[in-house]
Structures are given as structure tokens and as C-alpha cells.
GROMACS .gro file of C-alpha atoms in nm:
model
  356
    1MET     CA    1 -10.406  -6.214   2.605
    2SER     CA    2 -10.781  -6.215   2.639
    3VAL     CA    3 -10.924  -5.974   2.381
    4GLU     CA    4 -10.836  -5.900   2.021
    5THR     CA    5 -11.042  -5.718   1.764
    6MET     CA    6 -10.974  -5.615   1.409
    7SER     CA    7 -11.157  -5.382   1.172
    8LYS     CA    8 -11.095  -5.189   0.855
    9GLY     CA    9 -11.117  -4.857   1.030
   10PHE     CA   10 -11.379  -4.660   0.836
   11ASP     CA   11 -11.739  -4.712   0.734
   12PRO     CA   12 -11.700  -4.804   0.366
   13LEU     CA   13 -12.023  -4.626   0.267
   14LYS     CA   14 -11.945  -4.310   0.456
   15ASN     CA   15 -11.580  -4.282   0.360
   16ALA     CA   16 -11.568  -4.434   0.013
   17PRO     CA   17 -11.418  -4.200  -0.249
   18ALA     CA   18 -11.622  -4.094  -0.545
   19ALA     CA   19 -11.622  -4.350  -0.823
   20SER     CA   20 -11.408  -4.266  -1.122
   21PRO     CA   21 -11.489  -4.374  -1.478
   22ARG     CA   22 -11.340  -4.714  -1.561
   23LYS     CA   23 -11.086  -4.687  -1.842
   24PRO     CA   24 -11.100  -4.950  -2.114
   25GLY     CA   25 -10.839  -5.222  -2.065
   26PHE     CA   26 -10.762  -5.134  -1.701
   27ALA     CA   27 -10.903  -5.277  -1.380
   28ARG     CA   28 -10.966  -5.017  -1.112
   29GLU     CA   29 -10.808  -5.118  -0.779
   30ALA     CA   30 -11.030  -5.106  -0.475
   31PRO     CA   31 -10.926  -4.826  -0.240
   32SER     CA   32 -10.734  -4.954   0.063
   33SER     CA   33 -10.831  -4.822   0.406
   34PRO     CA   34 -10.629  -4.844   0.727
   35ALA     CA   35 -10.679  -5.150   0.944
   36GLU     CA   36 -10.724  -5.127   1.319
   37VAL     CA   37 -10.623  -5.398   1.566
   38THR     CA   38 -10.677  -5.389   1.941
   39LEU     CA   39 -10.488  -5.622   2.174
   40ALA     CA   40 -10.554  -5.665   2.546
   41PHE     CA   41 -10.294  -5.830   2.767
   42GLU     CA   42 -10.406  -6.007   3.084
   43ASP     CA   43 -10.117  -5.909   3.313
   44ASN     CA   44 -10.047  -5.537   3.352
   45ARG     CA   45  -9.695  -5.599   3.482
   46HIS     CA   46  -9.608  -5.819   3.187
   47ALA     CA   47  -9.764  -5.567   2.949
   48SER     CA   48  -9.546  -5.292   3.097
   49SER     CA   49  -9.235  -5.505   3.040
   50LEU     CA   50  -9.348  -5.574   2.684
   51PHE     CA   51  -9.399  -5.206   2.603
   52GLY     CA   52  -9.058  -5.112   2.744
   53SER     CA   53  -8.940  -4.805   2.930
   54HIS     CA   54  -9.140  -4.507   2.808
   55ASP     CA   55  -9.299  -4.743   2.551
   56GLN     CA   56  -8.969  -4.760   2.361
   57ASN     CA   57  -9.042  -5.109   2.228
   58LEU     CA   58  -9.368  -4.991   2.077
   59ALA     CA   59  -9.197  -4.686   1.929
   60PHE     CA   60  -8.944  -4.915   1.763
   61LEU     CA   61  -9.227  -5.132   1.629
   62GLU     CA   62  -9.396  -4.824   1.484
   63ARG     CA   63  -9.079  -4.715   1.300
   64ARG     CA   64  -9.001  -5.058   1.161
   65LEU     CA   65  -9.349  -5.164   1.047
   66GLY     CA   66  -9.509  -4.827   0.969
   67VAL     CA   67  -9.799  -4.858   1.213
   68GLU     CA   68  -9.934  -4.635   1.487
   69ALA     CA   69  -9.950  -4.786   1.837
   70THR     CA   70 -10.168  -4.635   2.109
   71VAL     CA   71 -10.148  -4.759   2.470
   72ARG     CA   72 -10.434  -4.747   2.716
   73GLY     CA   73 -10.346  -4.940   3.027
   74ASN     CA   74 -10.290  -5.298   2.922
   75HIS     CA   75 -10.450  -5.240   2.580
   76VAL     CA   76 -10.265  -5.159   2.258
   77GLY     CA   77 -10.436  -5.018   1.952
   78LEU     CA   78 -10.261  -5.066   1.618
   79ARG     CA   79 -10.349  -4.868   1.309
   80GLY     CA   80 -10.196  -4.885   0.963
   81PRO     CA   81 -10.184  -5.105   0.653
   82ALA     CA   82 -10.361  -5.436   0.709
   83GLU     CA   83 -10.053  -5.655   0.659
   84ALA     CA   84  -9.837  -5.432   0.880
   85CYS     CA   85 -10.098  -5.452   1.157
   86ARG     CA   86 -10.108  -5.830   1.129
   87GLN     CA   87  -9.729  -5.843   1.152
   88ALA     CA   88  -9.723  -5.607   1.451
   89LYS     CA   89  -9.991  -5.818   1.623
   90LYS     CA   90  -9.786  -6.133   1.571
   91VAL     CA   91  -9.471  -5.965   1.701
   92LEU     CA   92  -9.643  -5.843   2.018
   93GLU     CA   93  -9.799  -6.185   2.081
   94ASN     CA   94  -9.462  -6.357   2.048
   95LEU     CA   95  -9.288  -6.106   2.272
   96TYR     CA   96  -9.564  -6.124   2.534
   97ASP     CA   97  -9.514  -6.502   2.551
   98ARG     CA   98  -9.144  -6.433   2.606
   99VAL     CA   99  -9.220  -6.196   2.893
  100ARG     CA  100  -9.453  -6.451   3.054
  101ARG     CA  101  -9.166  -6.703   3.051
  102GLY     CA  102  -8.964  -6.456   3.256
  103GLU     CA  103  -8.732  -6.351   2.972
  104PRO     CA  104  -8.645  -5.984   2.923
  105VAL     CA  105  -8.747  -5.796   2.609
  106ALA     CA  106  -8.499  -5.539   2.482
  107LEU     CA  107  -8.495  -5.347   2.153
  108GLY     CA  108  -8.279  -5.618   2.000
  109ASP     CA  109  -8.543  -5.877   2.084
  110VAL     CA  110  -8.812  -5.661   1.923
  111ASP     CA  111  -8.595  -5.627   1.613
  112GLY     CA  112  -8.541  -6.004   1.604
  113ALA     CA  113  -8.913  -6.076   1.639
  114ILE     CA  114  -8.991  -5.835   1.355
  115ARG     CA  115  -8.728  -5.990   1.128
  116MET     CA  116  -8.855  -6.340   1.201
  117THR     CA  117  -9.218  -6.246   1.144
  118THR     CA  118  -9.160  -6.061   0.819
  119SER     CA  119  -8.928  -6.332   0.685
  120GLN     CA  120  -9.199  -6.594   0.723
  121GLY     CA  121  -9.418  -6.423   0.464
  122GLN     CA  122  -9.791  -6.475   0.501
  123LEU     CA  123  -9.865  -6.494   0.872
  124PHE     CA  124 -10.191  -6.685   0.845
  125PRO     CA  125 -10.137  -7.000   0.634
  126ALA     CA  126 -10.411  -7.125   0.410
  127ASP     CA  127 -10.630  -7.409   0.531
  128GLY     CA  128 -10.440  -7.735   0.539
  129GLU     CA  129 -10.098  -7.573   0.570
  130GLY     CA  130  -9.901  -7.655   0.881
  131PRO     CA  131  -9.733  -7.392   1.096
  132ARG     CA  132  -9.421  -7.240   0.946
  133PRO     CA  133  -9.102  -7.304   1.143
  134GLY     CA  134  -8.938  -7.018   1.328
  135PHE     CA  135  -8.574  -6.922   1.330
  136ALA     CA  136  -8.317  -7.169   1.463
  137GLN     CA  137  -8.184  -7.129   1.815
  138VAL     CA  138  -7.893  -7.224   2.039
  139SER     CA  139  -7.969  -7.323   2.399
  140THR     CA  140  -7.728  -7.327   2.691
  141ARG     CA  141  -7.807  -7.373   3.059
  142LYS     CA  142  -7.788  -6.999   3.110
  143LYS     CA  143  -7.987  -6.872   2.812
  144THR     CA  144  -8.142  -6.945   2.474
  145ILE     CA  145  -8.021  -6.747   2.174
  146VAL     CA  146  -8.276  -6.728   1.894
  147ALA     CA  147  -8.160  -6.619   1.548
  148ARG     CA  148  -8.271  -6.264   1.471
  149THR     CA  149  -8.205  -6.259   1.097
  150ALA     CA  150  -8.224  -6.503   0.808
  151ALA     CA  151  -7.844  -6.506   0.791
  152GLN     CA  152  -7.817  -6.597   1.160
  153ASP     CA  153  -8.073  -6.871   1.102
  154ALA     CA  154  -7.864  -7.008   0.813
  155TYR     CA  155  -7.551  -6.979   1.029
  156ILE     CA  156  -7.694  -7.188   1.314
  157ARG     CA  157  -7.821  -7.450   1.071
  158ALA     CA  158  -7.477  -7.463   0.906
  159LEU     CA  159  -7.315  -7.515   1.247
  160ALA     CA  160  -7.545  -7.812   1.305
  161LYS     CA  161  -7.470  -7.962   0.965
  162HIS     CA  162  -7.099  -7.902   0.898
  163GLU     CA  163  -6.776  -7.978   1.081
  164LEU     CA  164  -6.611  -7.659   0.956
  165VAL     CA  165  -6.802  -7.332   0.912
  166PHE     CA  166  -6.686  -6.992   0.788
  167ALA     CA  167  -6.888  -6.682   0.883
  168THR     CA  168  -6.796  -6.352   0.718
  169GLY     CA  169  -6.951  -6.008   0.741
  170PRO     CA  170  -6.953  -5.678   0.927
  171ALA     CA  171  -6.933  -5.622   1.300
  172GLY     CA  172  -7.252  -5.652   1.501
  173THR     CA  173  -7.405  -5.943   1.310
  174GLY     CA  174  -7.359  -6.199   1.589
  175LYS     CA  175  -7.093  -6.414   1.421
  176THR     CA  176  -6.870  -6.458   1.727
  177TYR     CA  177  -7.145  -6.457   1.988
  178ILE     CA  178  -7.341  -6.738   1.820
  179ALA     CA  179  -7.019  -6.937   1.766
  180VAL     CA  180  -6.931  -6.916   2.137
  181ALA     CA  181  -7.287  -7.009   2.235
  182TRP     CA  182  -7.275  -7.307   1.998
  183ALA     CA  183  -6.947  -7.422   2.151
  184ALA     CA  184  -7.092  -7.392   2.502
  185ALA     CA  185  -7.400  -7.591   2.399
  186LEU     CA  186  -7.187  -7.875   2.259
  187ILE     CA  187  -6.986  -7.890   2.582
  188GLU     CA  188  -7.302  -7.903   2.793
  189ARG     CA  189  -7.446  -8.182   2.575
  190GLY     CA  190  -7.126  -8.384   2.609
  191GLU     CA  191  -7.052  -8.368   2.235
  192ALA     CA  192  -6.711  -8.209   2.292
  193ASP     CA  193  -6.456  -8.216   2.574
  194ARG     CA  194  -6.320  -7.866   2.548
  195ILE     CA  195  -6.353  -7.524   2.390
  196ILE     CA  196  -6.056  -7.355   2.224
  197LEU     CA  197  -6.102  -6.989   2.134
  198SER     CA  198  -5.837  -6.800   1.943
  199ARG     CA  199  -5.762  -6.469   1.775
  200PRO     CA  200  -5.461  -6.339   1.585
  201ALA     CA  201  -5.289  -6.072   1.799
  202VAL     CA  202  -5.246  -5.827   1.514
  203GLU     CA  203  -5.142  -5.474   1.606
  204ALA     CA  204  -5.412  -5.242   1.472
  205GLY     CA  205  -5.230  -4.911   1.503
  206GLU     CA  206  -5.098  -5.004   1.849
  207ARG     CA  207  -4.779  -5.171   1.965
  208LEU     CA  208  -4.818  -5.495   2.160
  209GLY     CA  209  -4.464  -5.479   2.302
  210PHE     CA  210  -4.529  -5.152   2.481
  211LEU     CA  211  -4.826  -5.287   2.678
  212PRO     CA  212  -4.746  -5.352   3.045
  213GLY     CA  213  -4.724  -5.697   3.205
  214ASP     CA  214  -4.623  -6.047   3.103
  215MET     CA  215  -4.727  -6.218   2.778
  216LYS     CA  216  -5.072  -6.322   2.912
  217GLU     CA  217  -5.144  -5.968   3.028
  218LYS     CA  218  -5.030  -5.833   2.691
  219VAL     CA  219  -5.257  -6.057   2.480
  220ASP     CA  220  -5.564  -6.067   2.709
  221PRO     CA  221  -5.699  -5.734   2.576
  222TYR     CA  222  -5.708  -5.887   2.226
  223LEU     CA  223  -5.904  -6.184   2.359
  224ARG     CA  224  -6.142  -5.995   2.590
  225PRO     CA  225  -6.444  -6.014   2.352
  226LEU     CA  226  -6.422  -6.393   2.368
  227TYR     CA  227  -6.422  -6.385   2.748
  228ASP     CA  228  -6.724  -6.152   2.743
  229SER     CA  229  -6.922  -6.385   2.516
  230LEU     CA  230  -6.837  -6.688   2.731
  231TYR     CA  231  -6.953  -6.522   3.051
  232ASP     CA  232  -7.276  -6.420   2.880
  233VAL     CA  233  -7.376  -6.771   2.771
  234MET     CA  234  -7.232  -6.975   3.060
  235PRO     CA  235  -7.245  -6.934   3.440
  236ALA     CA  236  -6.940  -6.741   3.563
  237GLU     CA  237  -6.829  -7.016   3.800
  238LYS     CA  238  -6.836  -7.273   3.520
  239VAL     CA  239  -6.629  -7.049   3.294
  240GLU     CA  240  -6.371  -6.995   3.570
  241ARG     CA  241  -6.353  -7.367   3.653
  242GLY     CA  242  -6.326  -7.447   3.283
  243ILE     CA  243  -6.037  -7.206   3.231
  244ALA     CA  244  -5.858  -7.338   3.542
  245SER     CA  245  -5.901  -7.702   3.435
  246GLY     CA  246  -5.814  -7.645   3.071
  247MET     CA  247  -6.163  -7.734   2.946
  248ILE     CA  248  -6.179  -7.377   2.813
  249GLU     CA  249  -5.869  -7.240   2.646
  250ILE     CA  250  -5.839  -6.885   2.514
  251ALA     CA  251  -5.512  -6.821   2.336
  252PRO     CA  252  -5.352  -6.623   2.052
  253LEU     CA  253  -5.334  -6.793   1.714
  254ALA     CA  254  -4.956  -6.835   1.743
  255PHE     CA  255  -5.013  -7.084   2.027
  256MET     CA  256  -5.196  -7.323   1.788
  257ARG     CA  257  -4.889  -7.418   1.584
  258GLY     CA  258  -4.786  -7.783   1.604
  259ARG     CA  259  -5.100  -7.898   1.786
  260THR     CA  260  -5.373  -8.147   1.692
  261LEU     CA  261  -5.706  -8.040   1.838
  262ALA     CA  262  -5.926  -8.346   1.895
  263ASN     CA  263  -6.267  -8.372   2.070
  264ALA     CA  264  -6.292  -7.995   2.075
  265VAL     CA  265  -6.487  -7.699   1.944
  266VAL     CA  266  -6.229  -7.464   1.796
  267LEU     CA  267  -6.314  -7.102   1.715
  268LEU     CA  268  -6.090  -6.860   1.529
  269ASP     CA  269  -6.223  -6.504   1.556
  270GLU     CA  270  -6.105  -6.196   1.361
  271ALA     CA  271  -5.974  -6.437   1.097
  272GLN     CA  272  -5.943  -6.158   0.838
  273ASN     CA  273  -5.614  -6.074   1.016
  274THR     CA  274  -5.453  -6.411   0.945
  275SER     CA  275  -5.198  -6.454   0.672
  276SER     CA  276  -5.236  -6.727   0.414
  277MET     CA  277  -4.985  -6.950   0.596
  278GLN     CA  278  -5.145  -6.888   0.936
  279MET     CA  279  -5.487  -6.986   0.803
  280LYS     CA  280  -5.352  -7.305   0.647
  281MET     CA  281  -5.174  -7.388   0.974
  282PHE     CA  282  -5.494  -7.335   1.173
  283LEU     CA  283  -5.717  -7.535   0.939
  284THR     CA  284  -5.484  -7.833   0.956
  285ARG     CA  285  -5.510  -7.843   1.339
  286LEU     CA  286  -5.855  -8.005   1.311
  287GLY     CA  287  -5.854  -8.344   1.484
  288GLU     CA  288  -6.093  -8.634   1.536
  289ASN     CA  289  -6.444  -8.551   1.661
  290SER     CA  290  -6.380  -8.177   1.647
  291ARG     CA  291  -6.571  -7.881   1.506
  292MET     CA  292  -6.410  -7.564   1.375
  293ILE     CA  293  -6.571  -7.220   1.336
  294ILE     CA  294  -6.391  -6.932   1.163
  295THR     CA  295  -6.531  -6.579   1.172
  296GLY     CA  296  -6.413  -6.247   1.038
  297ASP     CA  297  -6.493  -5.918   0.867
  298PRO     CA  298  -6.315  -5.884   0.531
  299THR     CA  299  -6.360  -5.504   0.543
  300GLN     CA  300  -6.153  -5.462   0.863
  301ILE     CA  301  -5.816  -5.610   0.773
  302ASP     CA  302  -5.524  -5.486   0.988
  303LEU     CA  303  -5.251  -5.677   0.805
  304PRO     CA  304  -4.955  -5.487   0.656
  305PRO     CA  305  -5.025  -5.339   0.312
  306GLY     CA  306  -4.991  -5.592   0.033
  307GLN     CA  307  -5.034  -5.899   0.255
  308VAL     CA  308  -5.318  -6.131   0.149
  309SER     CA  309  -5.583  -6.212   0.411
  310GLY     CA  310  -5.603  -6.583   0.478
  311LEU     CA  311  -5.978  -6.562   0.538
  312GLY     CA  312  -6.079  -6.451   0.188
  313GLU     CA  313  -5.840  -6.697   0.028
  314ALA     CA  314  -5.967  -6.989   0.240
  315VAL     CA  315  -6.332  -6.916   0.166
  316ALA     CA  316  -6.262  -6.896  -0.208
  317LEU     CA  317  -6.069  -7.224  -0.205
  318LEU     CA  318  -6.289  -7.427   0.029
  319GLU     CA  319  -6.647  -7.306  -0.019
  320ASN     CA  320  -6.746  -7.604  -0.233
  321VAL     CA  321  -6.560  -7.868  -0.032
  322GLU     CA  322  -6.786  -8.130   0.126
  323GLY     CA  323  -6.827  -8.083   0.501
  324ILE     CA  324  -6.757  -7.708   0.491
  325GLY     CA  325  -7.027  -7.441   0.525
  326VAL     CA  326  -7.004  -7.069   0.449
  327THR     CA  327  -7.243  -6.802   0.581
  328ARG     CA  328  -7.214  -6.445   0.460
  329PHE     CA  329  -7.361  -6.158   0.662
  330SER     CA  330  -7.431  -5.805   0.537
  331SER     CA  331  -7.517  -5.470   0.691
  332ALA     CA  332  -7.883  -5.576   0.683
  333ASP     CA  333  -7.798  -5.842   0.944
  334VAL     CA  334  -7.651  -5.605   1.205
  335VAL     CA  335  -7.834  -5.669   1.533
  336ARG     CA  336  -7.666  -5.415   1.759
  337HIS     CA  337  -7.791  -5.058   1.795
  338GLU     CA  338  -7.978  -4.922   1.493
  339LEU     CA  339  -7.699  -4.672   1.440
  340VAL     CA  340  -7.445  -4.952   1.392
  341ALA     CA  341  -7.630  -5.075   1.084
  342ARG     CA  342  -7.644  -4.719   0.948
  343ILE     CA  343  -7.272  -4.669   1.015
  344VAL     CA  344  -7.184  -4.994   0.836
  345ARG     CA  345  -7.399  -4.899   0.537
  346ALA     CA  346  -7.242  -4.551   0.524
  347TYR     CA  347  -6.892  -4.697   0.514
  348GLU     CA  348  -6.994  -4.954   0.253
  349GLY     CA  349  -7.136  -4.675   0.038
  350ALA     CA  350  -6.822  -4.464   0.079
  351HIS     CA  351  -6.594  -4.753  -0.017
  352ASP     CA  352  -6.809  -4.831  -0.319
  353SER     CA  353  -6.789  -4.472  -0.442
  354PRO     CA  354  -6.532  -4.407  -0.719
  355GLU     CA  355  -6.434  -4.082  -0.548
  356VAL     CA  356  -6.303  -4.260  -0.236
   0.00000   0.00000   0.00000
């Protein structure tokens, strides 16, 4: 960027409201006027990528921060409350740097940049203060995943600190995706020899036995989200070689019984659908130099009525055990489509209502 200006919008003498009598015992607040910020980006092509198709990224920024954004070529004018304009300026600067590095900017990235900026509080530290750290990140050879919410930031830091980490919360918060990326990063750094990804093959209103094919073909649909995450954070050829060689293993939870998993990163996804005995069995598979990550959504339990979920029980029993970390996500941490967060909140509200 080459040009940036900021003003308070109106001539204070011309636009100042009429003075009102000061009441005894009360201090009259100075009237606040809209701030105006103008940003100019050096590269028109990069600016176009930053703004998004039909300026959708700017429209999202307007909705989230309550500012007005006006585009003229490679210039953006921001108008609104002073702090909101400063936040929007910071977001656009960060995203423009991302575009210049050749990284795409989607609505999710804009949302993440807004969350990170607003969570850091005051954007311009006082004299003598050092720069505030950004959100934690996970880097693989294929991509870098930067935390988009405070909960994701805490999750990544817990993964770095603890040998066993529980992550609970609604769908769309990045629990599984970050766990798979973390496992891939450990493999690439030589800190683990293999990745073991597992899910309980619980029938959620469907019958596993009636699916066509052999056992692998029957259970693969349950494990497909794990495959998708792997292919997104690792080169496809490396994933395929890893599966063929056994470096990457994706299997139903039942296949874990009787094993000791050493020198591995072990992920159990959809753990809310484990029974108490299954969870205990899985936890005791942890071997030397291994890490274990357990994720699940306590609100989407598909177990038979009356059966206790092993996830909730394990978190309650183990949360204060040394070496174990717990990260809880909420609907505010949903990083998928905006509608997903609204849907999650609507269901949470319905379940909290005494009439439901």
C-alpha cells in the first residue's frame, strides 16, 4: 500500500451541534463524528483479489464491523465509528499481505482476520509496548492454517503443550481439521512415525449392514471426512503413499482394541458416539512418544437412548489430570458459512427452551 489518510469526517465548527446546558454533577460527552479512512493498494490485480468477486469480501467486512466501504479502482474508502475504521483498516492490510504472498482470500479468511483483529483489543499499542502476538498457526508443506477464533488459538496451543487433548463443541468450528493438520505437521517434522485416524461407526438412522461392498467399503463413508481433511493439508501423492505404506491409517474405532499405539499421532473423531467402555479402551491405547487428540460434539449423540457418551464422561474425569488439555468451542467459534453459526445458535436456543 502506498497511501493512507484518516480524518474525522466533518468540519467540527460547521457541523457541531448546539451546546446544551451542563447539568450539575454530570459531565457532557463530546459528540462523536464518523471517521473516514482511505487506503490505496499498489497492485490493482491484488486489490481485486482482496475485494473478492463483486466486492463480497468488503460487503462482509461492512456487515461485521459496521462500516461503509466504497471502492474506486484500487482505493477503498472506509467510513464509520473511529475504532471500527481502524479495525477494518488493519484487516484489509493483513489480507492484502496475504494476497501478495500468493494466498487466496475467501470469506472465511476475512472472518478470521476480523476475529483476530478484534480479539487483540487496542490496535495501536501505547509507546513502549511491543507488538501483540497474533493467533497460533499450524504449517504443513501444502498450506498454513491460522487460527480464526480465540478458541482455535487455545486449541492449537493446547496441542503444542499436552500429549492428550480433548476438543468439544458444535460442527464447523475446525476441531477435526486442525487436528488432522497438526498430525500432518508432526509427521513432516519427524516428531511422529505415523498418523492413526479413527471414528466410531455408529449408525445414525441408517443400517451399516445394508450398505453394499466388503467391510472397507461399508465403513469408508463414515471415515470420508478424515480423508478429505488429509488431502486438504497434504499433497495427494503423499497421502496415497502413506496409506499404502501404513504411515497413515484410517480405521473404525473397533479396530483399535488390543493395540498399543507408539510413536504416533492418534485422532479419535466424533467421540461423542463412543460408549464409556470404548472411550476407556481407546485412551489406554496411548503408547510411548505418542500424541492423542479426541474431538466431538456433545449435542449430536447417536448412541441408543439411555447409553452414556464416553466423551462427556472422559472430559469430566480427566480435565484436571496433568498432561491433558481440554478446549471447548461454542456457536461463536463456527467458521463455516455464516448460516451455519445461525443454525447452531437456533438449535441451541430451541434446546434451552422449556417448551422443547
